[in-house]
Short mmCIF file of C-alpha atoms in Angstrom, two decimals:
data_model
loop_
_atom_site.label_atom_id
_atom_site.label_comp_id
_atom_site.label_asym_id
_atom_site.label_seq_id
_atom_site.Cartn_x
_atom_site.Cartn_y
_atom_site.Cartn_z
CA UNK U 1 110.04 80.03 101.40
CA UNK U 2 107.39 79.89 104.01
CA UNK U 3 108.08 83.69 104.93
CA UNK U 4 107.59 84.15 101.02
CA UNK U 5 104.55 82.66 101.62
CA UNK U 6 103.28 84.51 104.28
CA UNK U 7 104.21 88.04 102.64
CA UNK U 8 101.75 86.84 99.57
CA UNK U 9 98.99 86.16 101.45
CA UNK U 10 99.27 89.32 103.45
CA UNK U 11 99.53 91.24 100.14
CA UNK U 12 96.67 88.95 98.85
CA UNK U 13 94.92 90.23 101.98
CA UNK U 14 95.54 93.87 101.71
CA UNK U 15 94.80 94.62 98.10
CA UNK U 16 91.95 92.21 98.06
CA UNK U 17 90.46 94.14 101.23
CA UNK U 18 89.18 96.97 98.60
CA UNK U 19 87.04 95.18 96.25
CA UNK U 20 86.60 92.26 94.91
CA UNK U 21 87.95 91.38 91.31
CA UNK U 22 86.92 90.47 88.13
CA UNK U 23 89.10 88.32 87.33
CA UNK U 24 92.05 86.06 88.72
CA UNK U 25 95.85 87.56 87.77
CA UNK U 26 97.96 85.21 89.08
CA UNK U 27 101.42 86.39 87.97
CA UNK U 28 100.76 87.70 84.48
CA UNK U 29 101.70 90.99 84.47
CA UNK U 30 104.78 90.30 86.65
CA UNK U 31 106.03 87.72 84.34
CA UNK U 32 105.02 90.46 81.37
CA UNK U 33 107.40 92.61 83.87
CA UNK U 34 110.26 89.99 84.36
CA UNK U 35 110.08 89.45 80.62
CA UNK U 36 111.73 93.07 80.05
CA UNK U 37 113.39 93.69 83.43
CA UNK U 38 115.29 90.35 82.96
CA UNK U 39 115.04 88.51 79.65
CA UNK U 40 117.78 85.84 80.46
CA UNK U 41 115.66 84.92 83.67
CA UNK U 42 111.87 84.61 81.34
CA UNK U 43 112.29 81.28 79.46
CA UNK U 44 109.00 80.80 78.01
CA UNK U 45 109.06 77.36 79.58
CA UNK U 46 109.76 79.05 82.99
CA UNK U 47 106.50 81.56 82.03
CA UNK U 48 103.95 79.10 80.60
CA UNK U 49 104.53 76.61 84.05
CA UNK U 50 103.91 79.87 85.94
CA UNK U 51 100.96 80.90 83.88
CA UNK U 52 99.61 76.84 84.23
CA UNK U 53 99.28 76.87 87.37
CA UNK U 54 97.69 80.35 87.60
CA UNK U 55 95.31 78.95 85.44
CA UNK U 56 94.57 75.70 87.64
CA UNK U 57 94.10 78.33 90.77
CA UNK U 58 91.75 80.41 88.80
CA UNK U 59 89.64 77.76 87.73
CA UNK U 60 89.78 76.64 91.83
CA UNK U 61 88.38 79.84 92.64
CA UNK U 62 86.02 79.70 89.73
CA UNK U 63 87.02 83.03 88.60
CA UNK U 64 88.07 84.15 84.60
CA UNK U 65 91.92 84.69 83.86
CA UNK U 66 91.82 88.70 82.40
CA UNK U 67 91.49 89.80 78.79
CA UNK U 68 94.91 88.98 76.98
CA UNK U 69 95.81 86.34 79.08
CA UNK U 70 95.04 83.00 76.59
CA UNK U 71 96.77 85.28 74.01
CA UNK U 72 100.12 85.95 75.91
CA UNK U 73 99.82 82.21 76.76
CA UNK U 74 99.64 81.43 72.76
CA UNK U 75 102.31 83.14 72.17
CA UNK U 76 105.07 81.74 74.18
CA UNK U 77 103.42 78.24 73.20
CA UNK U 78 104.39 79.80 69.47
CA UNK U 79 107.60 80.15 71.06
CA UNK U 80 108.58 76.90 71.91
CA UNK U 81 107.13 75.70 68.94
CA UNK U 82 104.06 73.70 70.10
CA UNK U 83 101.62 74.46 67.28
CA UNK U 84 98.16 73.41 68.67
CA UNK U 85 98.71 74.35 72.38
CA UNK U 86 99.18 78.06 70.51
CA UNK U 87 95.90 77.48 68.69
CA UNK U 88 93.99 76.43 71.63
CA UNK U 89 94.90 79.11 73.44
CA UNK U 90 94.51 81.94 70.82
CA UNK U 91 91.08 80.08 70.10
CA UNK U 92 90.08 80.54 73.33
CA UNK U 93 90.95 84.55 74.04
CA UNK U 94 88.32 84.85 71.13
CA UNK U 95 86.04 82.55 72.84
CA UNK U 96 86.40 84.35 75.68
CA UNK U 97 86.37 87.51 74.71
CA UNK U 98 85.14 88.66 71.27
CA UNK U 99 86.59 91.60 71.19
CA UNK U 100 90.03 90.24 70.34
CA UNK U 101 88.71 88.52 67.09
CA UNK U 102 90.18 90.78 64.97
CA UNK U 103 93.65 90.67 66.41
CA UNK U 104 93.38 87.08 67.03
CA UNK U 105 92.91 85.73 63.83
CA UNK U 106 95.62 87.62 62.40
CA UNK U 107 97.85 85.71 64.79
CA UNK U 108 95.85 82.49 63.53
CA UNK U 109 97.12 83.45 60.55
CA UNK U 110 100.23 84.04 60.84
CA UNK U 111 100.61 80.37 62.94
CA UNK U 112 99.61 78.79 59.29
CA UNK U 113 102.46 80.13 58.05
CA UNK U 114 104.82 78.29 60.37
CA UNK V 1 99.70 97.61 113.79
CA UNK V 2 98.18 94.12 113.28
CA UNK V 3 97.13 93.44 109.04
CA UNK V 4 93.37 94.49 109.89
CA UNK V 5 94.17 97.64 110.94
CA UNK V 6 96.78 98.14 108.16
CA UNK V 7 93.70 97.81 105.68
CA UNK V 8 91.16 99.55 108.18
CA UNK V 9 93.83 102.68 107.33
CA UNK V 10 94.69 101.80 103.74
CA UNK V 11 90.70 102.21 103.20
CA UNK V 12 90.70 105.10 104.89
CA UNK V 13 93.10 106.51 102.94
CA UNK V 14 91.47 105.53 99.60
CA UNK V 15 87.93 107.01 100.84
CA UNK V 16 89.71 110.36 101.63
CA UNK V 17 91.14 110.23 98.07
CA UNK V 18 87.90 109.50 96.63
CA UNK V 19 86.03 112.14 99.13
CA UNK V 20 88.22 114.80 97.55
CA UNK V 21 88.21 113.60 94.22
CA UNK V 22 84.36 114.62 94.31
CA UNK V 23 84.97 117.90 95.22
CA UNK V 24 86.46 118.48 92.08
CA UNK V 25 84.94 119.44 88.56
CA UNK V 26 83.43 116.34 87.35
CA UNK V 27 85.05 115.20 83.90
CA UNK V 28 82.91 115.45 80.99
CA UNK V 29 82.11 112.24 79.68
CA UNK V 30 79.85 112.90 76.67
CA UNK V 31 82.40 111.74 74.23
CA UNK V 32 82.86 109.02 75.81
CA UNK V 33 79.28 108.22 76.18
CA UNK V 34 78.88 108.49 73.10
CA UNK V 35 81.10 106.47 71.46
CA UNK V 36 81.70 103.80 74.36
CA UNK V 37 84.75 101.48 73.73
CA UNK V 38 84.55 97.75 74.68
CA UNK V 39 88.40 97.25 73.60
CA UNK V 40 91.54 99.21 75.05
CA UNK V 41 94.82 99.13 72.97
CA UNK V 42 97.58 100.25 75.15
CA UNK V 43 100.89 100.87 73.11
CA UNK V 44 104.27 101.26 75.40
CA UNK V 45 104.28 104.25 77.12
CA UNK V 46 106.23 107.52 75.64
CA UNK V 47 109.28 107.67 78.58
CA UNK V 48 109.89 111.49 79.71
CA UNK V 49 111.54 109.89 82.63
CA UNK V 50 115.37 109.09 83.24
CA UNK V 51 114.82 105.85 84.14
CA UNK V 52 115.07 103.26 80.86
CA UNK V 53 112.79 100.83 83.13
CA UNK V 54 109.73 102.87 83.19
CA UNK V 55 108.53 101.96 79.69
CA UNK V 56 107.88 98.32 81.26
CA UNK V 57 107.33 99.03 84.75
CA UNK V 58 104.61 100.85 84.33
CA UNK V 59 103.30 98.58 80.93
CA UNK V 60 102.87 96.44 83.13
CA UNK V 61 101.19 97.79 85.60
CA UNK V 62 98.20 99.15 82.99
CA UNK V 63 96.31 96.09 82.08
CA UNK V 64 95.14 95.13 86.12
CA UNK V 65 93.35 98.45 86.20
CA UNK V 66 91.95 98.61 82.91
CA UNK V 67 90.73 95.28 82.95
CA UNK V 68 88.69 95.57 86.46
CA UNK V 69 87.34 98.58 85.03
CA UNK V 70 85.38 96.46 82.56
CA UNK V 71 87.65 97.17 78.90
CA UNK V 72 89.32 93.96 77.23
CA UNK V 73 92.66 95.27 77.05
CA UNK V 74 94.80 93.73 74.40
CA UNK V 75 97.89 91.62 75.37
CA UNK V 76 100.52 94.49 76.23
CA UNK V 77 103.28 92.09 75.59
CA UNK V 78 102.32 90.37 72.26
CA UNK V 79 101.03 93.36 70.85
CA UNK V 80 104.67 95.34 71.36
CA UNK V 81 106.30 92.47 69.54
CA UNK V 82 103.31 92.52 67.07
CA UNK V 83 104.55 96.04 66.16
CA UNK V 84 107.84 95.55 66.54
CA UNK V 85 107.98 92.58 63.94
CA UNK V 86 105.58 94.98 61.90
CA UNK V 87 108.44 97.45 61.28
CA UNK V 88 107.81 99.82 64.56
CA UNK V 89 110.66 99.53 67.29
CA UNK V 90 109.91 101.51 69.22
CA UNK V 91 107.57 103.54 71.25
CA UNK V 92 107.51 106.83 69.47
CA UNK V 93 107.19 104.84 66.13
CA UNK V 94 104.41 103.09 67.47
CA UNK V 95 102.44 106.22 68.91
CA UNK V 96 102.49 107.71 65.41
CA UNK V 97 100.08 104.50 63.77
CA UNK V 98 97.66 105.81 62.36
CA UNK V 99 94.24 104.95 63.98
CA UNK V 100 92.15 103.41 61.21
CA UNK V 101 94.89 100.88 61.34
CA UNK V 102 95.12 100.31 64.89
CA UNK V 103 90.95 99.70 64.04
CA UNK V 104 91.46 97.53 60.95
CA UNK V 105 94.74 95.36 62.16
CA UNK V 106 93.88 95.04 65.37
CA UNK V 107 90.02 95.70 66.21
CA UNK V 108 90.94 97.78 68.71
CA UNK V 109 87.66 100.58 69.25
CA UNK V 110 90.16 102.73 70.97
CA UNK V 111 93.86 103.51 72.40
CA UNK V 112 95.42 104.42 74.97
CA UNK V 113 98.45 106.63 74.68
CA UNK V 114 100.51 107.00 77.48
CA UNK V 115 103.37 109.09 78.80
CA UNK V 116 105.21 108.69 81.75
CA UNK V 117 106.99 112.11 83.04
CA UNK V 118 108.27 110.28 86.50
CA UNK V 119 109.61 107.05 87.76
CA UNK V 120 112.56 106.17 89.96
CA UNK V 121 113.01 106.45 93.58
CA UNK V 122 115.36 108.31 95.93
CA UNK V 123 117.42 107.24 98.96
CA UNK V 124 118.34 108.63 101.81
CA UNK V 125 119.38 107.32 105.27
CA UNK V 126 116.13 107.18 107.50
CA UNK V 127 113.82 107.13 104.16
CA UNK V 128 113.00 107.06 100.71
CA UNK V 129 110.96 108.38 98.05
CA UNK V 130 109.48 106.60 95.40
CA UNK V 131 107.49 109.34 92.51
CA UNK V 132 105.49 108.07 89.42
CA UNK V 133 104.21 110.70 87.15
CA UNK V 134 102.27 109.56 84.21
CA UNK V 135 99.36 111.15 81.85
CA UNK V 136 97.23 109.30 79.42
CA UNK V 137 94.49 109.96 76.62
CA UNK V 138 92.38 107.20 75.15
CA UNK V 139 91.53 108.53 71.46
CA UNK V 140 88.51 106.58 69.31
CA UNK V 141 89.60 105.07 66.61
CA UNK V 142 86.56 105.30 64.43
CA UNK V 143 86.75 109.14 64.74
CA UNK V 144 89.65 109.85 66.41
CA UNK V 145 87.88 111.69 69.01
CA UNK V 146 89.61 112.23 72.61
CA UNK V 147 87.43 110.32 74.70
CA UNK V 148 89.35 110.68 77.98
CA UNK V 149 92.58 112.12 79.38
CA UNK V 150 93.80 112.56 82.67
CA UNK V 151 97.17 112.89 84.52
CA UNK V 152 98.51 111.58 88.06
CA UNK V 153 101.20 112.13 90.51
CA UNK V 154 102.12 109.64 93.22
CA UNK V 155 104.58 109.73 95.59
CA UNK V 156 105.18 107.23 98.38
CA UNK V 157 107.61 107.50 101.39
CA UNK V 158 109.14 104.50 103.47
CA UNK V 159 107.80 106.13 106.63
CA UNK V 160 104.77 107.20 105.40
CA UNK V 161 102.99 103.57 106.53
CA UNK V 162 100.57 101.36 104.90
CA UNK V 163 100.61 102.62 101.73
CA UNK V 164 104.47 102.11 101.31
CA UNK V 165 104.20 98.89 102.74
CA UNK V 166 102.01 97.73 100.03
CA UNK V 167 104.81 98.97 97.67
CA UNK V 168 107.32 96.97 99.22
CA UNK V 169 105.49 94.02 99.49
CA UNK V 170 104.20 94.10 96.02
CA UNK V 171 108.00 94.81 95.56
CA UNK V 172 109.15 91.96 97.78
CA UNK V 173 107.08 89.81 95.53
CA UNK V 174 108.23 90.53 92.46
CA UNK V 175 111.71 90.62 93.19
CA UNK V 176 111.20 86.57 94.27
CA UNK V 177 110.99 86.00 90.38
CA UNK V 178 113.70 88.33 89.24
CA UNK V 179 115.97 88.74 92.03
CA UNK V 180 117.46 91.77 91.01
CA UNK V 181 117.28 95.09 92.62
CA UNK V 182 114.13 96.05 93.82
CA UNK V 183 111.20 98.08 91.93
CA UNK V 184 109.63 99.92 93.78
CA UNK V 185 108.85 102.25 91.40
CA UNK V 186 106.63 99.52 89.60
CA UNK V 187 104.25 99.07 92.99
CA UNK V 188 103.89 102.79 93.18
CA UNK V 189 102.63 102.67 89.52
CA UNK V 190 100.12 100.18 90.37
CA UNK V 191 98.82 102.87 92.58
CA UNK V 192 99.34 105.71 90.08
CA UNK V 193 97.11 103.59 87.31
CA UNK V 194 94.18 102.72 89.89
CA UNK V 195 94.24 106.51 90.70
CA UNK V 196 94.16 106.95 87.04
CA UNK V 197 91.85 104.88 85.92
CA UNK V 198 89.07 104.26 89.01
CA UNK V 199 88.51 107.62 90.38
CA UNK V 200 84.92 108.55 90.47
CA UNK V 201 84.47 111.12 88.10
CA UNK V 202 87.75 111.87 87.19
CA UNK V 203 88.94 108.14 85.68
CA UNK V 204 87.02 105.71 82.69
CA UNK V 205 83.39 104.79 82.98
CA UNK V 206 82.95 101.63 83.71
CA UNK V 207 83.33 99.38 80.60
CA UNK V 208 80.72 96.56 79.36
CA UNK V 209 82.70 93.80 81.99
CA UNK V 210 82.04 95.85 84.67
CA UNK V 211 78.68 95.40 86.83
CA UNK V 212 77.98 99.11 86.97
CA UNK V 213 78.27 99.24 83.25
CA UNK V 214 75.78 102.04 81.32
CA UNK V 215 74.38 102.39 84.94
CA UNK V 216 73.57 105.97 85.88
CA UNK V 217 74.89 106.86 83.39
#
């Protein structure tokens, strides 16, 4: 585990020797990856723990999560059914970026439905 | 070579890139200009390839570099099952929406439509060879002008150094969640999309996140 650990930090290292970022990307688009390289292995619980504790290390380095990221989170809430963590999420991609309004409150919509 | 002098190289490298990435023609960016997109819808990429994982490998691999170029991009993932639920399975289907509806259903001020033509690696005993080939062309969906296309090769080889290592390390990373074989492919597209997307004159103007946004412009 610890060698794990040391192979993310030097990649942490490396990539973030160019520039700095915009925002903090934890292990979105890797669990996006995982998701369709391995669909028995991306339990939405498994993802939204993952995407948690991104969130928590973002919010540590007082950076933004990227555009899309409250929405994918919304919608493996939908997933495992919990209604208002979906909402707050999805509420909060619009927040954050305005942009996604129209999009968003289509899925809004549809989570009345359920 | 110690990590600082890994980077000290990778930069290097990148500068090089960038130095003769000036030398060519400039793009020209006056339909872009003049239209300037906030949003980015990315639909699944068209696969050329013969690999069946390159549609998500390299999906996933888009957002990063759109997003620190200053676009919102729209959630790859839920969008894909937004169209697939919406009667589209797959990617050809979805590359054929119409773009006043990508506009009105999604808000989306323009997409991205993607192709990759290369993805897979080969082995060989001392070495091996890892290719992504991909083109793109972001459209406006108000008037379905071509605001930008562009097209990139990249090709990384186990003994070629820093570059690779970053590969295999991105690799090494992601194979910790999935524990399957490894993708290497999907590192070098990281690479391929930066290319892509960040080189001066060639890649997107910076978008309204970014700091250089409408500068010198």
């Amino acid at each position: 585990m610890s060698r794990v650990l040391w192979l993310a930090s030097l990649v942490a290292l490396l990539t973030g020797c160019a520039a700095p970022t915009l925002y903090s990307w934890g292990q979105y688009e890797d669990l996006v990856y995982v998701t369709y390289a391995a669909p028995g292995k991306a339990a939405a619980e498994m993802q939204i723990e993952k995407l948690e504790q991104d969130y928590q290390q973002a919010r540590a380095a007082n950076k933004r999560v990227p555009p899309g990221w409250h929405a994918y989170l919304g919608y493996l809430y939908v997933q495992v059914g919990k209604v208002d963590e979906a909402r707050r999420e999805l509420e909060t991609e619009k927040a954050e970026f305005p942009e996604s309004s129209v999009f968003v409150d289509r899925l809004l919509a549809n989570l009345k439905k359920l | 070579m110690s990590p600082r002098n890994l980077a000290r190289a990778g930069i290097a490298a990148l500068v090089a890139l960038g130095l003769t990435g000036c030398a060519a023609k400039p793009y020209d960016y006056t339909n872009f200009r003049a239209h300037a997109p906030r949003s980015i819808l990315v639909l699944p990429p068209l696969n050329e390839s013969t690999a069946v994982e390159a549609t998500w490998g390299y999906l996933s691999t888009v957002t990063r570099p759109l997003a620190e170029r200053g676009y919102y991009v729209f959630p790859v993932a839920v969008v894909d099952q937004f169209l697939k639920d919406n009667g589209l399975p797959t990617a050809g289907e979805m590359h054929q929406v119409p773009l006043e509806k990508a506009r009105e259903i999604l808000g989306a001020d323009a997409v991205l439509f993607i192709t990759v033509e290369q993805y897979g690696s080969k082995y060989q005993v001392l070495n091996s060879s890892t290719i992504v080939a991909a083109r793109a062309k972001l459209v406006d969906t108000r008037s379905g002008t071509l605001l930008w296309e562009g097209r990139r090769v990249w090709q990384q080889n186990s003994s070629a150094g820093q570059s690779s290592l970053i590969g295999m390390l991105v690799a090494a990373a992601v194979t910790q969640i999935i524990s399957t074989s490894t993708d290497a492919a999907r590192g070098v597209s990281r690479t391929t999309n930066v290319m892509l997307f960040h080189t001066r004159e060639e890649g997107l103007l910076p978008g309204p996140y970014h700091p250089e946004y409408l500068k010198g412009q």
